[in-house]
PDB file of C-alpha atoms in Angstrom:
ATOM      1  CA  MET A   1     110.357   9.743  62.127  1.00  0.00           C
ATOM      2  CA  SER A   2     109.548   8.782  58.770  1.00  0.00           C
ATOM      3  CA  GLU A   3     111.964   9.280  56.074  1.00  0.00           C
ATOM      4  CA  HIS A   4     111.472  11.480  52.888  1.00  0.00           C
ATOM      5  CA  PRO A   5     113.716  10.603  50.000  1.00  0.00           C
ATOM      6  CA  GLN A   6     115.083  12.955  47.818  1.00  0.00           C
ATOM      7  CA  VAL A   7     113.593  13.323  44.529  1.00  0.00           C
ATOM      8  CA  PRO A   8     116.428  12.237  41.945  1.00  0.00           C
ATOM      9  CA  THR A   9     117.521  14.221  38.906  1.00  0.00           C
ATOM     10  CA  PRO A  10     115.680  12.493  35.778  1.00  0.00           C
ATOM     11  CA  GLY A  11     118.217  10.484  33.709  1.00  0.00           C
ATOM     12  CA  ARG A  12     121.314  11.344  36.117  1.00  0.00           C
ATOM     13  CA  ASP A  13     121.195  10.403  39.578  1.00  0.00           C
ATOM     14  CA  ALA A  14     118.069   7.824  40.007  1.00  0.00           C
ATOM     15  CA  PRO A  15     119.095   5.106  42.273  1.00  0.00           C
ATOM     16  CA  PRO A  16     118.446   1.598  40.927  1.00  0.00           C
ATOM     17  CA  LYS A  17     115.159   0.016  41.807  1.00  0.00           C
ATOM     18  CA  PRO A  18     115.704  -1.782  45.123  1.00  0.00           C
ATOM     19  CA  ASP A  19     115.128  -5.584  45.454  1.00  0.00           C
ATOM     20  CA  ARG A  20     112.847  -5.170  48.440  1.00  0.00           C
ATOM     21  CA  PRO A  21     110.588  -2.276  49.702  1.00  0.00           C
ATOM     22  CA  VAL A  22     112.718   0.640  51.410  1.00  0.00           C
ATOM     23  CA  PRO A  23     111.698   0.545  55.072  1.00  0.00           C
ATOM     24  CA  GLY A  24     110.705   4.351  55.439  1.00  0.00           C
ATOM     25  CA  ARG A  25     108.750   4.396  52.282  1.00  0.00           C
ATOM     26  CA  SER A  26     106.847   1.312  53.137  1.00  0.00           C
ATOM     27  CA  ARG A  27     105.932   2.872  56.559  1.00  0.00           C
ATOM     28  CA  GLY A  28     104.674   6.140  54.917  1.00  0.00           C
ATOM     29  CA  LEU A  29     102.477   4.229  52.377  1.00  0.00           C
ATOM     30  CA  ARG A  30     101.063   2.207  55.148  1.00  0.00           C
ATOM     31  CA  ARG A  31     100.257   5.464  57.075  1.00  0.00           C
ATOM     32  CA  LEU A  32      98.418   6.823  53.877  1.00  0.00           C
ATOM     33  CA  VAL A  33      96.425   3.679  53.308  1.00  0.00           C
ATOM     34  CA  ILE A  34      95.247   3.814  57.009  1.00  0.00           C
ATOM     35  CA  LEU A  35      94.232   7.348  56.776  1.00  0.00           C
ATOM     36  CA  ALA A  36      92.364   6.864  53.727  1.00  0.00           C
ATOM     37  CA  ILE A  37      90.365   4.143  55.066  1.00  0.00           C
ATOM     38  CA  ALA A  38      89.546   6.224  58.082  1.00  0.00           C
ATOM     39  CA  VAL A  39      88.269   8.896  56.389  1.00  0.00           C
ATOM     40  CA  VAL A  40      86.228   6.595  54.118  1.00  0.00           C
ATOM     41  CA  LEU A  41      84.865   5.059  57.447  1.00  0.00           C
ATOM     42  CA  VAL A  42      83.831   8.408  58.900  1.00  0.00           C
ATOM     43  CA  ILE A  43      81.992   9.720  55.517  1.00  0.00           C
ATOM     44  CA  ALA A  44      80.117   6.180  55.372  1.00  0.00           C
ATOM     45  CA  GLY A  45      79.040   6.573  59.025  1.00  0.00           C
ATOM     46  CA  THR A  46      77.839  10.283  58.557  1.00  0.00           C
ATOM     47  CA  VAL A  47      75.855   9.049  55.864  1.00  0.00           C
ATOM     48  CA  ALA A  48      74.370   6.262  57.283  1.00  0.00           C
ATOM     49  CA  LEU A  49      73.366   8.429  60.104  1.00  0.00           C
ATOM     50  CA  ALA A  50      71.672  10.965  58.008  1.00  0.00           C
ATOM     51  CA  VAL A  51      69.685   8.543  56.277  1.00  0.00           C
ATOM     52  CA  ALA A  52      68.582   6.973  59.561  1.00  0.00           C
ATOM     53  CA  ARG A  53      67.559  10.408  60.935  1.00  0.00           C
ATOM     54  CA  SER A  54      65.575  11.046  57.717  1.00  0.00           C
ATOM     55  CA  GLU A  55      63.571   7.938  57.724  1.00  0.00           C
ATOM     56  CA  PRO A  56      60.588   7.636  60.317  1.00  0.00           C
ATOM     57  CA  PRO A  57      60.633   4.751  62.650  1.00  0.00           C
ATOM     58  CA  THR A  58      59.311   1.486  61.226  1.00  0.00           C
ATOM     59  CA  GLY A  59      55.593   1.346  61.143  1.00  0.00           C
ATOM     60  CA  SER A  60      55.241   4.940  61.624  1.00  0.00           C
ATOM     61  CA  VAL A  61      53.553   7.562  59.094  1.00  0.00           C
ATOM     62  CA  ALA A  62      54.837  11.002  58.493  1.00  0.00           C
ATOM     63  CA  PRO A  63      52.373  13.929  58.627  1.00  0.00           C
ATOM     64  CA  THR A  64      50.210  13.901  55.486  1.00  0.00           C
ATOM     65  CA  GLN A  65      50.360  16.843  53.380  1.00  0.00           C
ATOM     66  CA  PRO A  66      48.193  17.468  50.076  1.00  0.00           C
ATOM     67  CA  VAL A  67      50.554  16.382  46.870  1.00  0.00           C
ATOM     68  CA  ALA A  68      51.127  19.549  44.606  1.00  0.00           C
ATOM     69  CA  PRO A  69      49.758  18.836  41.112  1.00  0.00           C
ATOM     70  CA  PRO A  70      52.575  19.035  38.558  1.00  0.00           C
ATOM     71  CA  ALA A  71      49.861  21.343  36.614  1.00  0.00           C
ATOM     72  CA  PRO A  72      46.800  22.871  37.771  1.00  0.00           C
ATOM     73  CA  VAL A  73      44.195  20.539  38.155  1.00  0.00           C
ATOM     74  CA  ALA A  74      41.537  20.164  35.269  1.00  0.00           C
ATOM     75  CA  ALA A  75      38.582  18.366  36.731  1.00  0.00           C
ATOM     76  CA  ALA A  76      37.898  16.203  39.640  1.00  0.00           C
ATOM     77  CA  PRO A  77      38.482  12.530  38.606  1.00  0.00           C
ATOM     78  CA  GLU A  78      35.482  10.252  38.147  1.00  0.00           C
ATOM     79  CA  SER A  79      36.141   8.169  41.527  1.00  0.00           C
ATOM     80  CA  LEU A  80      35.001  11.356  43.187  1.00  0.00           C
ATOM     81  CA  GLN A  81      31.151  10.416  42.457  1.00  0.00           C
ATOM     82  CA  ASP A  82      31.632   6.917  44.667  1.00  0.00           C
ATOM     83  CA  SER A  83      32.959   9.022  47.555  1.00  0.00           C
ATOM     84  CA  VAL A  84      30.246  11.474  47.593  1.00  0.00           C
ATOM     85  CA  ASP A  85      27.320   9.072  46.725  1.00  0.00           C
ATOM     86  CA  ASN A  86      28.263   7.181  49.609  1.00  0.00           C
ATOM     87  CA  ILE A  87      28.399  10.207  51.961  1.00  0.00           C
ATOM     88  CA  LEU A  88      25.160  11.199  50.556  1.00  0.00           C
ATOM     89  CA  SER A  89      23.482   7.770  51.014  1.00  0.00           C
ATOM     90  CA  GLU A  90      24.583   7.574  54.920  1.00  0.00           C
ATOM     91  CA  ALA A  91      23.332  11.114  55.403  1.00  0.00           C
ATOM     92  CA  ASP A  92      19.640  10.640  53.731  1.00  0.00           C
ATOM     93  CA  GLN A  93      17.889  12.142  56.456  1.00  0.00           C
ATOM     94  CA  TYR A  94      19.062  15.659  54.706  1.00  0.00           C
ATOM     95  CA  ARG A  95      18.629  17.207  51.421  1.00  0.00           C
ATOM     96  CA  ILE A  96      22.120  17.801  50.238  1.00  0.00           C
ATOM     97  CA  GLY A  97      23.318  19.713  46.972  1.00  0.00           C
ATOM     98  CA  LEU A  98      27.044  19.981  46.076  1.00  0.00           C
ATOM     99  CA  ALA A  99      28.694  21.845  43.114  1.00  0.00           C
ATOM    100  CA  LEU A 100      32.174  21.869  42.177  1.00  0.00           C
ATOM    101  CA  ALA A 101      33.461  24.328  39.608  1.00  0.00           C
ATOM    102  CA  ASP A 102      37.347  24.688  38.208  1.00  0.00           C
ATOM    103  CA  VAL A 103      37.798  28.532  38.205  1.00  0.00           C
ATOM    104  CA  SER A 104      40.523  27.994  35.375  1.00  0.00           C
ATOM    105  CA  GLY A 105      38.296  26.050  33.078  1.00  0.00           C
ATOM    106  CA  GLY A 106      34.914  24.914  32.141  1.00  0.00           C
ATOM    107  CA  ALA A 107      34.914  21.594  34.392  1.00  0.00           C
ATOM    108  CA  GLU A 108      31.744  21.608  36.619  1.00  0.00           C
ATOM    109  CA  ARG A 109      30.216  18.840  38.317  1.00  0.00           C
ATOM    110  CA  THR A 110      27.052  18.844  40.832  1.00  0.00           C
ATOM    111  CA  PHE A 111      25.950  16.047  42.993  1.00  0.00           C
ATOM    112  CA  GLY A 112      22.957  15.443  45.112  1.00  0.00           C
ATOM    113  CA  ASP A 113      19.938  17.672  44.994  1.00  0.00           C
ATOM    114  CA  ALA A 114      20.210  19.908  41.839  1.00  0.00           C
ATOM    115  CA  ASP A 115      16.965  21.898  42.707  1.00  0.00           C
ATOM    116  CA  ALA A 116      17.199  25.716  44.572  1.00  0.00           C
ATOM    117  CA  PHE A 117      17.744  25.755  48.594  1.00  0.00           C
ATOM    118  CA  THR A 118      16.955  28.995  50.535  1.00  0.00           C
ATOM    119  CA  ALA A 119      20.543  30.363  50.236  1.00  0.00           C
ATOM    120  CA  ALA A 120      20.690  31.936  53.488  1.00  0.00           C
ATOM    121  CA  SER A 121      23.842  34.138  54.007  1.00  0.00           C
ATOM    122  CA  THR A 122      25.735  32.663  51.238  1.00  0.00           C
ATOM    123  CA  ALA A 123      23.841  34.874  48.914  1.00  0.00           C
ATOM    124  CA  LYS A 124      25.564  37.922  50.757  1.00  0.00           C
ATOM    125  CA  ILE A 125      28.459  37.506  48.329  1.00  0.00           C
ATOM    126  CA  LEU A 126      26.129  38.354  45.579  1.00  0.00           C
ATOM    127  CA  THR A 127      24.756  41.430  47.224  1.00  0.00           C
ATOM    128  CA  ALA A 128      28.408  42.488  47.906  1.00  0.00           C
ATOM    129  CA  ALA A 129      29.545  42.200  44.202  1.00  0.00           C
ATOM    130  CA  ALA A 130      26.384  43.875  43.165  1.00  0.00           C
ATOM    131  CA  TYR A 131      27.419  47.056  45.229  1.00  0.00           C
ATOM    132  CA  TYR A 132      31.068  46.852  44.437  1.00  0.00           C
ATOM    133  CA  HIS A 133      29.627  46.891  40.722  1.00  0.00           C
ATOM    134  CA  LEU A 134      27.755  50.186  41.281  1.00  0.00           C
ATOM    135  CA  VAL A 135      30.896  51.597  42.725  1.00  0.00           C
ATOM    136  CA  GLU A 136      32.997  50.541  39.741  1.00  0.00           C
ATOM    137  CA  LYS A 137      30.166  52.088  37.774  1.00  0.00           C
ATOM    138  CA  GLY A 138      30.784  55.251  39.598  1.00  0.00           C
ATOM    139  CA  GLU A 139      26.936  54.980  40.836  1.00  0.00           C
ATOM    140  CA  ALA A 140      28.044  54.455  44.265  1.00  0.00           C
ATOM    141  CA  THR A 141      30.810  54.999  46.856  1.00  0.00           C
ATOM    142  CA  LEU A 142      32.321  53.023  49.776  1.00  0.00           C
ATOM    143  CA  ASP A 143      32.894  56.036  51.889  1.00  0.00           C
ATOM    144  CA  GLU A 144      29.072  56.822  51.332  1.00  0.00           C
ATOM    145  CA  PRO A 145      27.174  56.848  54.761  1.00  0.00           C
ATOM    146  CA  MET A 146      25.171  53.797  55.137  1.00  0.00           C
ATOM    147  CA  GLY A 147      23.329  53.368  58.559  1.00  0.00           C
ATOM    148  CA  ASP A 148      25.747  54.293  61.568  1.00  0.00           C
ATOM    149  CA  TYR A 149      28.793  53.533  59.468  1.00  0.00           C
ATOM    150  CA  ASP A 150      29.793  53.882  55.580  1.00  0.00           C
ATOM    151  CA  ALA A 151      29.613  51.354  53.047  1.00  0.00           C
ATOM    152  CA  ALA A 152      32.727  49.960  53.311  1.00  0.00           C
ATOM    153  CA  PHE A 153      31.996  48.934  56.924  1.00  0.00           C
ATOM    154  CA  GLN A 154      29.013  47.648  56.242  1.00  0.00           C
ATOM    155  CA  LEU A 155      30.343  45.222  53.168  1.00  0.00           C
ATOM    156  CA  LYS A 156      32.630  43.720  55.862  1.00  0.00           C
ATOM    157  CA  ALA A 157      30.371  43.310  58.237  1.00  0.00           C
ATOM    158  CA  MET A 158      28.002  41.691  56.247  1.00  0.00           C
ATOM    159  CA  VAL A 159      30.280  39.271  54.902  1.00  0.00           C
ATOM    160  CA  ASN A 160      33.041  38.742  57.617  1.00  0.00           C
ATOM    161  CA  ASP A 161      30.769  39.004  60.463  1.00  0.00           C
ATOM    162  CA  SER A 162      27.572  37.877  58.587  1.00  0.00           C
ATOM    163  CA  ASN A 163      25.454  40.971  60.061  1.00  0.00           C
ATOM    164  CA  ASN A 164      22.123  40.777  58.537  1.00  0.00           C
ATOM    165  CA  ASP A 165      21.251  44.664  59.437  1.00  0.00           C
ATOM    166  CA  SER A 166      24.458  45.281  57.087  1.00  0.00           C
ATOM    167  CA  TRP A 167      22.938  42.855  54.346  1.00  0.00           C
ATOM    168  CA  GLN A 168      19.637  44.713  54.497  1.00  0.00           C
ATOM    169  CA  LEU A 169      21.274  48.238  54.298  1.00  0.00           C
ATOM    170  CA  LEU A 170      23.120  47.326  50.927  1.00  0.00           C
ATOM    171  CA  MET A 171      20.347  45.618  49.455  1.00  0.00           C
ATOM    172  CA  ASP A 172      18.202  48.747  49.986  1.00  0.00           C
ATOM    173  CA  ALA A 173      21.375  50.683  48.437  1.00  0.00           C
ATOM    174  CA  VAL A 174      21.745  48.593  45.236  1.00  0.00           C
ATOM    175  CA  GLY A 175      17.829  48.244  44.939  1.00  0.00           C
ATOM    176  CA  TYR A 176      15.888  44.874  44.582  1.00  0.00           C
ATOM    177  CA  PRO A 177      15.220  45.290  40.672  1.00  0.00           C
ATOM    178  CA  GLN A 178      19.000  46.038  39.961  1.00  0.00           C
ATOM    179  CA  LEU A 179      20.108  43.148  42.029  1.00  0.00           C
ATOM    180  CA  ILE A 180      17.700  40.862  40.119  1.00  0.00           C
ATOM    181  CA  ALA A 181      19.174  42.329  36.873  1.00  0.00           C
ATOM    182  CA  TYR A 182      22.764  42.077  38.066  1.00  0.00           C
ATOM    183  CA  ALA A 183      22.293  38.272  38.901  1.00  0.00           C
ATOM    184  CA  ASP A 184      20.902  37.914  35.452  1.00  0.00           C
ATOM    185  CA  SER A 185      23.994  39.646  34.057  1.00  0.00           C
ATOM    186  CA  ILE A 186      26.245  36.844  35.157  1.00  0.00           C
ATOM    187  CA  GLY A 187      23.999  34.138  34.184  1.00  0.00           C
ATOM    188  CA  VAL A 188      22.175  33.535  37.782  1.00  0.00           C
ATOM    189  CA  THR A 189      18.222  33.904  38.341  1.00  0.00           C
ATOM    190  CA  TYR A 190      17.768  35.323  41.760  1.00  0.00           C
ATOM    191  CA  ASP A 191      15.114  36.922  43.683  1.00  0.00           C
ATOM    192  CA  PRO A 192      16.297  38.627  46.865  1.00  0.00           C
ATOM    193  CA  GLU A 193      12.567  38.376  48.475  1.00  0.00           C
ATOM    194  CA  LYS A 194      12.779  34.661  47.833  1.00  0.00           C
ATOM    195  CA  ASN A 195      16.452  34.169  48.267  1.00  0.00           C
ATOM    196  CA  LEU A 196      16.709  30.857  46.363  1.00  0.00           C
ATOM    197  CA  LEU A 197      19.642  29.539  44.709  1.00  0.00           C
ATOM    198  CA  THR A 198      20.892  26.045  43.554  1.00  0.00           C
ATOM    199  CA  ALA A 199      24.572  25.253  44.844  1.00  0.00           C
ATOM    200  CA  ALA A 200      25.462  25.106  41.043  1.00  0.00           C
ATOM    201  CA  ASP A 201      24.424  29.022  40.802  1.00  0.00           C
ATOM    202  CA  MET A 202      26.479  29.600  43.932  1.00  0.00           C
ATOM    203  CA  ALA A 203      29.621  28.174  42.379  1.00  0.00           C
ATOM    204  CA  LEU A 204      29.164  30.200  39.360  1.00  0.00           C
ATOM    205  CA  ILE A 205      29.010  33.236  41.401  1.00  0.00           C
ATOM    206  CA  LEU A 206      32.479  32.178  43.160  1.00  0.00           C
ATOM    207  CA  LYS A 207      33.918  31.102  40.187  1.00  0.00           C
ATOM    208  CA  LYS A 208      33.354  34.298  38.312  1.00  0.00           C
ATOM    209  CA  LEU A 209      34.427  36.336  41.277  1.00  0.00           C
ATOM    210  CA  TYR A 210      37.962  34.507  41.695  1.00  0.00           C
ATOM    211  CA  ALA A 211      38.567  34.619  37.765  1.00  0.00           C
ATOM    212  CA  GLY A 212      37.849  38.493  37.896  1.00  0.00           C
ATOM    213  CA  GLU A 213      34.858  38.277  36.026  1.00  0.00           C
ATOM    214  CA  LEU A 214      32.819  40.292  38.325  1.00  0.00           C
ATOM    215  CA  LEU A 215      35.144  43.261  39.884  1.00  0.00           C
ATOM    216  CA  ASN A 216      38.075  44.803  39.300  1.00  0.00           C
ATOM    217  CA  ALA A 217      41.450  43.286  41.090  1.00  0.00           C
ATOM    218  CA  ASP A 218      41.154  45.627  44.056  1.00  0.00           C
ATOM    219  CA  ASN A 219      37.571  44.974  44.704  1.00  0.00           C
ATOM    220  CA  THR A 220      37.998  41.476  44.054  1.00  0.00           C
ATOM    221  CA  ALA A 221      40.956  41.128  46.804  1.00  0.00           C
ATOM    222  CA  GLN A 222      39.018  43.060  49.197  1.00  0.00           C
ATOM    223  CA  LEU A 223      36.157  40.879  49.075  1.00  0.00           C
ATOM    224  CA  LEU A 224      38.010  37.816  49.108  1.00  0.00           C
ATOM    225  CA  SER A 225      39.794  39.113  52.157  1.00  0.00           C
ATOM    226  CA  TYR A 226      36.320  39.334  53.993  1.00  0.00           C
ATOM    227  CA  MET A 227      35.913  35.549  52.970  1.00  0.00           C
ATOM    228  CA  GLN A 228      38.686  34.354  55.784  1.00  0.00           C
ATOM    229  CA  ASP A 229      38.827  34.301  59.338  1.00  0.00           C
ATOM    230  CA  THR A 230      34.903  34.860  59.462  1.00  0.00           C
ATOM    231  CA  ASN A 231      32.545  34.602  62.449  1.00  0.00           C
ATOM    232  CA  ASN A 232      32.131  30.490  61.410  1.00  0.00           C
ATOM    233  CA  GLU A 233      34.948  28.450  60.500  1.00  0.00           C
ATOM    234  CA  ASP A 234      33.373  25.238  61.431  1.00  0.00           C
ATOM    235  CA  LEU A 235      32.085  24.052  58.126  1.00  0.00           C
ATOM    236  CA  ILE A 236      34.305  23.607  55.128  1.00  0.00           C
ATOM    237  CA  PRO A 237      37.546  25.306  56.683  1.00  0.00           C
ATOM    238  CA  ALA A 238      37.391  22.861  59.728  1.00  0.00           C
ATOM    239  CA  GLY A 239      37.324  19.783  56.852  1.00  0.00           C
ATOM    240  CA  SER A 240      39.935  21.360  54.859  1.00  0.00           C
ATOM    241  CA  ARG A 241      43.630  20.112  55.167  1.00  0.00           C
ATOM    242  CA  ALA A 242      46.345  22.302  56.112  1.00  0.00           C
ATOM    243  CA  GLY A 243      47.930  24.131  53.253  1.00  0.00           C
ATOM    244  CA  ILE A 244      45.020  24.332  51.314  1.00  0.00           C
ATOM    245  CA  ASP A 245      43.733  27.968  51.117  1.00  0.00           C
ATOM    246  CA  VAL A 246      40.231  28.572  51.841  1.00  0.00           C
ATOM    247  CA  HIS A 247      37.883  31.656  51.189  1.00  0.00           C
ATOM    248  CA  HIS A 248      34.072  31.186  52.088  1.00  0.00           C
ATOM    249  CA  LYS A 249      30.765  32.271  53.310  1.00  0.00           C
ATOM    250  CA  TYR A 250      28.659  30.265  55.113  1.00  0.00           C
ATOM    251  CA  GLY A 251      24.986  30.409  55.750  1.00  0.00           C
ATOM    252  CA  GLU A 252      22.330  29.348  58.277  1.00  0.00           C
ATOM    253  CA  LEU A 253      18.508  29.837  58.580  1.00  0.00           C
ATOM    254  CA  SER A 254      16.039  27.406  60.317  1.00  0.00           C
ATOM    255  CA  GLY A 255      16.996  24.123  59.097  1.00  0.00           C
ATOM    256  CA  GLU A 256      19.403  25.344  56.214  1.00  0.00           C
ATOM    257  CA  LEU A 257      23.263  24.745  56.916  1.00  0.00           C
ATOM    258  CA  HIS A 258      25.377  25.852  53.824  1.00  0.00           C
ATOM    259  CA  ASP A 259      29.116  26.690  53.007  1.00  0.00           C
ATOM    260  CA  ALA A 260      30.356  27.962  49.630  1.00  0.00           C
ATOM    261  CA  ALA A 261      34.116  28.179  49.298  1.00  0.00           C
ATOM    262  CA  LEU A 262      36.921  28.771  46.798  1.00  0.00           C
ATOM    263  CA  LEU A 263      39.707  26.155  47.616  1.00  0.00           C
ATOM    264  CA  SER A 264      43.147  26.859  46.369  1.00  0.00           C
ATOM    265  CA  TYR A 265      46.399  24.760  46.030  1.00  0.00           C
ATOM    266  CA  GLY A 266      49.133  24.105  43.805  1.00  0.00           C
ATOM    267  CA  GLY A 267      48.189  26.350  41.145  1.00  0.00           C
ATOM    268  CA  SER A 268      44.396  25.028  41.015  1.00  0.00           C
ATOM    269  CA  THR A 269      41.371  26.769  42.286  1.00  0.00           C
ATOM    270  CA  PHE A 270      37.841  25.354  42.691  1.00  0.00           C
ATOM    271  CA  ALA A 271      34.561  26.624  44.034  1.00  0.00           C
ATOM    272  CA  LEU A 272      33.110  24.032  46.450  1.00  0.00           C
ATOM    273  CA  VAL A 273      29.379  24.477  47.376  1.00  0.00           C
ATOM    274  CA  ILE A 274      27.570  22.393  49.809  1.00  0.00           C
ATOM    275  CA  TYR A 275      23.795  23.329  50.771  1.00  0.00           C
ATOM    276  CA  THR A 276      22.148  21.076  53.389  1.00  0.00           C
ATOM    277  CA  GLU A 277      18.855  21.167  54.460  1.00  0.00           C
ATOM    278  CA  ASN A 278      17.255  19.211  57.459  1.00  0.00           C
ATOM    279  CA  PRO A 279      13.434  18.625  57.060  1.00  0.00           C
ATOM    280  CA  GLU A 280      12.905  19.036  60.884  1.00  0.00           C
ATOM    281  CA  GLY A 281      13.423  22.888  60.579  1.00  0.00           C
ATOM    282  CA  VAL A 282      16.344  23.270  62.652  1.00  0.00           C
ATOM    283  CA  ALA A 283      20.159  22.686  61.706  1.00  0.00           C
ATOM    284  CA  ASP A 284      22.147  20.113  63.494  1.00  0.00           C
ATOM    285  CA  ASP A 285      25.407  18.692  64.109  1.00  0.00           C
ATOM    286  CA  GLY A 286      24.913  16.156  61.376  1.00  0.00           C
ATOM    287  CA  GLN A 287      24.781  18.767  58.814  1.00  0.00           C
ATOM    288  CA  VAL A 288      28.043  19.785  60.070  1.00  0.00           C
ATOM    289  CA  GLU A 289      29.898  16.725  60.061  1.00  0.00           C
ATOM    290  CA  VAL A 290      28.590  15.791  56.503  1.00  0.00           C
ATOM    291  CA  ILE A 291      29.776  18.963  55.192  1.00  0.00           C
ATOM    292  CA  ARG A 292      33.242  18.397  56.410  1.00  0.00           C
ATOM    293  CA  ASP A 293      33.023  14.749  55.110  1.00  0.00           C
ATOM    294  CA  LEU A 294      32.254  16.018  51.981  1.00  0.00           C
ATOM    295  CA  THR A 295      34.896  18.716  51.866  1.00  0.00           C
ATOM    296  CA  ARG A 296      37.462  15.737  52.595  1.00  0.00           C
ATOM    297  CA  ALA A 297      36.196  13.581  49.956  1.00  0.00           C
ATOM    298  CA  VAL A 298      36.492  16.667  47.088  1.00  0.00           C
ATOM    299  CA  GLU A 299      40.256  17.398  48.700  1.00  0.00           C
ATOM    300  CA  ASP A 300      41.078  13.770  48.461  1.00  0.00           C
ATOM    301  CA  ALA A 301      40.044  13.544  44.914  1.00  0.00           C
ATOM    302  CA  LEU A 302      41.568  17.053  43.991  1.00  0.00           C
ATOM    303  CA  PHE A 303      44.676  17.048  45.925  1.00  0.00           C
ATOM    304  CA  PRO A 304      45.615  13.343  46.918  1.00  0.00           C
ATOM    305  CA  VAL A 305      47.422  12.885  50.071  1.00  0.00           C
ATOM    306  CA  GLY A 306      51.059  11.793  49.938  1.00  0.00           C
ATOM    307  CA  VAL A 307      51.943   9.271  52.709  1.00  0.00           C
ATOM    308  CA  ALA A 308      55.627   8.594  53.581  1.00  0.00           C
ATOM    309  CA  GLY A 309      56.608   5.530  55.850  1.00  0.00           C
ATOM    310  CA  ARG A 310      56.494   1.915  55.992  1.00  0.00           C
TER     311      ARG A 310
END
């Protein structure tokens, strides 16, 4: 049993200093030292184990995730040009137009063919916005009968399911002259009978929609909600990385295969429109792949991937 010396009274009964260590006190000090060393070793081992578990095995690569920008991205870097040009040159059997627009600013870029394409079903977003605009002006309602259902049903069917019968009903409800005038009011030249748009036109429509420049907050949110989990998620959404929010509308007609999307991540949102045309007159898997490849190139430029590992 270790000894516990009494605490002496200061200045009166303190014992003289011993010439050699007191055995009981020495044993107590040794035990304290051993205990302290054991505690330090346990802590060091715990820290080392935690570090080892947090590191991937040698030679492995951690799952890649887009890096959140410290502030909203103002514009795509110039290096994107080379990436897009390489993809376009390898897919030169198609006519391809790409437009990229930052919804928070004026940064817009176009690549490939800048001429108009047959817009196919991507133009349904314009028709939807025009009808909601009439609702906001009090000239139409969402619950008015339209076909076998009401206007609200037809809007969702047109955008989310890409129903062409719904599209025709809504264009008739808006009126072709009014649809042309509405497009002109937002800076787009559009004739519904020809259904021609450039990729830049479509990017402008998406940019204004997302920024709240076309519709009030409720109608904007509703229309955007129809642009997710659509009847075709095989184009831009399939090329997009996990963690990036995608709202989009695809279009397909004869040799035309398009997708028009809003990509949001880390406080930044860009409109990305990719129009492709196969001169053979039938859309094919090559157009699907080029749309996905272009989506990856754009996202790599806007939201670089952080890779951890050795």
